[in-house]
Short mmCIF file of C-alpha atoms in Angstrom, two decimals:
data_model
loop_
_atom_site.label_atom_id
_atom_site.label_comp_id
_atom_site.label_asym_id
_atom_site.label_seq_id
_atom_site.Cartn_x
_atom_site.Cartn_y
_atom_site.Cartn_z
CA MET B 1 -22.97 -85.90 -6.65
CA LYS B 2 -22.86 -83.40 -3.79
CA LYS B 3 -22.84 -86.23 -1.21
CA LEU B 4 -20.05 -87.95 -3.11
CA LEU B 5 -17.99 -84.75 -3.08
CA ILE B 6 -18.47 -84.35 0.67
CA PHE B 7 -17.39 -87.99 1.13
CA PHE B 8 -14.17 -87.44 -0.82
CA LEU B 9 -13.45 -84.30 1.23
CA ILE B 10 -14.09 -85.93 4.60
CA VAL B 11 -12.29 -89.25 4.07
CA PRO B 12 -8.78 -87.74 3.68
CA ILE B 13 -9.30 -85.66 6.84
CA CYS B 14 -10.36 -88.77 8.80
CA CYS B 15 -7.40 -90.74 7.46
CA TRP B 16 -5.04 -87.92 8.40
CA ALA B 17 -6.45 -87.74 11.92
CA GLN B 18 -6.19 -91.51 12.39
CA SER B 19 -2.67 -91.56 10.99
CA ASN B 20 -1.60 -88.82 13.39
CA PHE B 21 -3.32 -90.55 16.29
CA ASP B 22 -1.44 -93.78 15.57
CA LYS B 23 1.85 -91.86 15.39
CA ALA B 24 1.08 -90.01 18.63
CA GLU B 25 0.15 -93.27 20.37
CA LYS B 26 3.43 -94.89 19.33
CA LEU B 27 5.38 -91.85 20.53
CA PHE B 28 3.57 -92.01 23.87
CA GLN B 29 4.35 -95.71 24.23
CA SER B 30 8.00 -94.88 23.50
CA LYS B 31 7.87 -92.25 26.28
CA LYS B 32 8.45 -89.43 23.77
CA TYR B 33 5.87 -87.35 25.55
CA THR B 34 6.64 -83.90 24.13
CA GLU B 35 6.41 -85.11 20.53
CA ALA B 36 3.25 -87.08 21.26
CA GLN B 37 1.72 -84.08 22.98
CA LEU B 38 2.09 -81.88 19.90
CA LEU B 39 0.30 -84.42 17.72
CA PHE B 40 -2.48 -85.06 20.24
CA GLU B 41 -3.05 -81.31 20.67
CA GLY B 42 -3.44 -81.01 16.90
CA ILE B 43 -5.99 -83.83 16.88
CA LEU B 44 -7.88 -82.23 19.77
CA LYS B 45 -8.36 -79.01 17.81
CA SER B 46 -10.39 -80.84 15.18
CA ASN B 47 -12.13 -83.12 17.70
CA PRO B 48 -12.23 -81.42 21.13
CA SER B 49 -14.35 -84.18 22.71
CA ASP B 50 -12.26 -87.19 21.70
CA LEU B 51 -11.96 -89.24 24.89
CA LYS B 52 -8.76 -91.14 24.05
CA THR B 53 -6.94 -87.97 22.95
CA LEU B 54 -7.98 -86.16 26.13
CA GLU B 55 -6.87 -89.11 28.24
CA TYR B 56 -3.48 -89.30 26.56
CA LEU B 57 -2.98 -85.56 27.05
CA GLY B 58 -3.94 -85.94 30.71
CA GLU B 59 -1.44 -88.77 31.12
CA ILE B 60 1.28 -86.76 29.39
CA SER B 61 0.60 -83.81 31.69
CA ALA B 62 0.94 -86.13 34.68
CA HIS B 63 4.26 -87.52 33.36
CA GLN B 64 5.45 -83.91 32.95
CA LYS B 65 4.16 -83.04 36.43
CA SER B 66 1.89 -80.39 34.93
CA TRP B 67 -0.79 -81.15 37.50
CA VAL B 68 -3.09 -78.20 36.78
CA LYS B 69 -3.17 -79.01 33.08
CA GLY B 70 -3.71 -82.68 33.83
CA ALA B 71 -6.61 -81.86 36.14
CA GLU B 72 -8.21 -79.81 33.35
CA TYR B 73 -8.07 -82.73 30.92
CA PHE B 74 -9.46 -85.23 33.42
CA LYS B 75 -12.13 -82.78 34.55
CA LYS B 76 -13.34 -82.57 30.96
CA LEU B 77 -13.21 -86.36 30.67
CA LYS B 78 -15.33 -86.93 33.77
CA GLU B 79 -17.84 -84.39 32.49
CA LEU B 80 -17.99 -86.05 29.06
CA LYS B 81 -18.11 -89.58 30.45
CA PRO B 82 -19.30 -89.45 34.08
CA THR B 83 -19.50 -93.25 34.38
CA VAL B 84 -15.75 -93.95 34.22
CA ALA B 85 -14.21 -94.31 37.68
CA ASP B 86 -10.62 -93.76 36.56
CA TYR B 87 -11.39 -90.30 35.17
CA PHE B 88 -12.51 -89.21 38.64
CA PHE B 89 -9.55 -90.93 40.29
CA LYS B 90 -7.02 -89.31 37.95
CA TYR B 91 -8.67 -85.90 38.35
CA GLY B 92 -8.40 -86.25 42.13
CA GLY B 93 -4.83 -87.48 41.79
CA CYS B 94 -3.77 -84.40 39.80
CA LEU B 95 -5.39 -82.16 42.42
CA ALA B 96 -3.61 -84.06 45.19
CA MET B 97 -0.21 -83.70 43.52
CA HIS B 98 -0.82 -80.00 42.84
CA SER B 99 -1.74 -79.51 46.50
CA LEU B 100 1.83 -80.50 47.41
CA GLU B 101 3.15 -77.56 45.38
CA VAL B 102 1.02 -74.80 46.92
CA ASN B 103 0.82 -73.29 50.40
CA ARG B 104 -1.06 -75.14 53.13
CA ILE B 105 -4.08 -72.84 53.13
CA LYS B 106 -4.64 -73.29 49.39
CA ALA B 107 -3.98 -77.03 49.68
CA PHE B 108 -6.58 -77.45 52.43
CA GLY B 109 -9.07 -75.63 50.21
CA MET B 110 -8.61 -78.34 47.56
CA VAL B 111 -9.31 -81.27 49.87
CA GLY B 112 -13.07 -81.26 49.36
CA ASP B 113 -12.74 -81.65 45.58
CA MET B 114 -10.16 -84.41 46.03
CA LYS B 115 -12.33 -86.40 48.43
CA GLU B 116 -15.37 -85.97 46.23
CA ALA B 117 -13.45 -87.27 43.18
CA PHE B 118 -12.04 -90.31 45.00
CA GLU B 119 -15.38 -91.14 46.61
CA LYS B 120 -17.07 -90.95 43.21
CA ALA B 121 -14.44 -93.30 41.77
CA ILE B 122 -15.33 -95.82 44.50
CA GLU B 123 -19.04 -95.35 43.89
CA LEU B 124 -18.52 -96.14 40.20
CA ASN B 125 -16.07 -98.97 40.86
CA PRO B 126 -16.60 -100.48 44.34
CA LYS B 127 -13.29 -102.36 44.05
CA HIS B 128 -11.18 -99.31 43.18
CA VAL B 129 -7.98 -99.91 45.15
CA GLN B 130 -6.08 -96.69 44.39
CA ALA B 131 -8.97 -94.39 45.28
CA ARG B 132 -9.15 -95.96 48.74
CA TRP B 133 -5.40 -95.59 49.20
CA ALA B 134 -5.73 -91.91 48.27
CA LEU B 135 -8.48 -91.38 50.84
CA ILE B 136 -6.45 -93.19 53.50
CA GLU B 137 -3.59 -90.73 52.88
CA ILE B 138 -5.93 -87.73 52.99
CA TYR B 139 -7.38 -88.77 56.35
CA LEU B 140 -3.91 -89.47 57.73
CA GLN B 141 -2.32 -86.24 56.52
CA LEU B 142 -5.14 -83.83 57.36
CA PRO B 143 -5.13 -82.22 60.83
CA GLY B 144 -8.05 -83.37 62.94
CA ILE B 145 -9.60 -79.91 62.93
CA LEU B 146 -9.83 -80.10 59.12
CA GLY B 147 -11.29 -83.59 58.98
CA GLY B 148 -8.28 -85.83 59.54
CA SER B 149 -9.35 -89.10 61.11
CA GLU B 150 -7.60 -92.37 61.88
CA SER B 151 -10.94 -94.15 62.17
CA LYS B 152 -11.95 -93.08 58.64
CA ALA B 153 -8.56 -94.16 57.31
CA LEU B 154 -9.06 -97.53 59.01
CA ALA B 155 -12.55 -97.85 57.54
CA TYR B 156 -11.12 -97.61 54.01
CA SER B 157 -8.35 -100.03 54.99
CA ASN B 158 -10.97 -102.53 56.17
CA GLU B 159 -12.81 -102.14 52.86
CA LEU B 160 -9.58 -102.89 51.00
CA ALA B 161 -9.07 -106.03 53.08
CA GLN B 162 -12.41 -107.42 51.90
CA PHE B 163 -11.32 -107.79 48.28
CA SER B 164 -7.53 -107.33 48.40
CA PRO B 165 -5.99 -108.87 51.56
CA ILE B 166 -2.50 -107.65 50.59
CA ASP B 167 -3.68 -104.04 50.31
CA GLY B 168 -5.61 -104.51 53.54
CA TYR B 169 -2.47 -105.47 55.46
CA LEU B 170 -0.29 -102.90 53.67
CA SER B 171 -2.73 -100.08 54.42
CA LYS B 172 -3.02 -101.09 58.08
CA GLY B 173 0.77 -101.18 58.22
CA ARG B 174 0.89 -97.71 56.66
CA ILE B 175 -1.54 -96.36 59.27
CA ASP B 176 0.46 -97.95 62.10
CA GLU B 177 3.71 -96.60 60.68
CA TYR B 178 2.24 -93.09 60.37
CA PHE B 179 1.32 -93.12 64.06
CA LYS B 180 4.73 -94.61 64.96
CA ARG B 181 3.34 -97.95 66.08
CA TYR B 182 6.25 -99.70 64.45
CA ASP B 183 5.82 -103.14 66.05
CA SER B 184 2.24 -103.30 64.84
CA ALA B 185 3.29 -101.98 61.40
CA GLU B 186 5.87 -104.77 61.19
CA LYS B 187 3.22 -107.43 61.87
CA ASN B 188 0.95 -106.07 59.14
CA TYR B 189 3.74 -105.66 56.60
CA LYS B 190 4.94 -109.20 57.37
CA LYS B 191 1.45 -110.60 56.72
CA ALA B 192 1.29 -108.69 53.44
CA HIS B 193 4.72 -110.00 52.45
CA GLU B 194 3.81 -113.59 53.35
CA ILE B 195 0.86 -113.40 50.97
CA GLY B 196 2.38 -111.32 48.17
CA ASN B 197 6.13 -111.88 48.39
CA SER B 198 6.45 -109.03 45.86
CA LYS B 199 8.80 -106.11 45.38
CA VAL B 200 6.18 -103.81 46.92
CA THR B 201 5.63 -105.88 50.07
CA PHE B 202 9.38 -106.44 50.44
CA GLN B 203 10.13 -102.72 50.09
CA LYS B 204 7.60 -101.71 52.77
CA LEU B 205 9.10 -104.11 55.31
CA TYR B 206 12.68 -103.37 54.27
CA ASN B 207 12.17 -99.59 54.63
CA LEU B 208 10.56 -100.07 58.03
CA TYR B 209 13.55 -102.05 59.32
CA LEU B 210 16.07 -99.65 57.81
CA ASN B 211 14.47 -96.27 58.50
CA LYS B 212 12.21 -96.77 61.52
CA PHE B 213 13.77 -99.61 63.50
CA LYS B 214 17.24 -98.43 62.42
CA ASP B 215 18.20 -102.07 62.08
CA PRO B 216 20.29 -102.55 58.90
CA ARG B 217 21.08 -106.17 59.81
CA LYS B 218 17.39 -107.09 59.89
CA ALA B 219 16.88 -105.22 56.62
CA GLN B 220 19.75 -107.10 54.96
CA ASP B 221 18.51 -110.47 56.25
CA LEU B 222 15.14 -109.76 54.69
CA LYS B 223 16.80 -108.72 51.42
CA ARG B 224 18.89 -111.92 51.26
CA LYS B 225 15.82 -114.11 51.80
CA PHE B 226 13.81 -112.18 49.21
CA GLU B 227 16.56 -112.39 46.58
CA ALA B 228 17.39 -116.05 47.25
#
């Protein structure tokens, strides 16, 4: 009898939680992030280790550009489930975005945690594209005295090329563009565009012509061909 009573007490709570989760999920999918957040926060109070709820709250924080809050959610996720590459990547991503909002000294102090998170994401998922892109940017943007390195950026670019030729060419183009080797960047972006012929590959080449070569005619020619 006692077990039966407990069952009847627990079932409505579980149904309520699931009902609210479904509502929150639909609100999230409809991009009603503030409303979804309130429901997910309520669910988290009764189940503070629910992975999906934590992930949704982390995503909502990222959409709202609340990078510190987002990092807290993804930090908890990677601690609860240390085998999921994306939790480490998203944690590092929130730190990286937050570093753009603080002074340079504080930002440089965050680099170690960012690199560690992205490297762990790659360790867990050897074909993690975004984590390699993040590391390429870190090694490009950091001053040499603080660990910036073109050769390390190129090493990650070469890794990308092994399983994603488009990302390999795009990342090499990005490195060339960063160091103002625009002719070489054009060659790499062209190769990427020949393979992918996508909005992303088009945009990289188009922006290079327009903003670096200062050649609007070349940019428009490319646009006409792409849209034909």
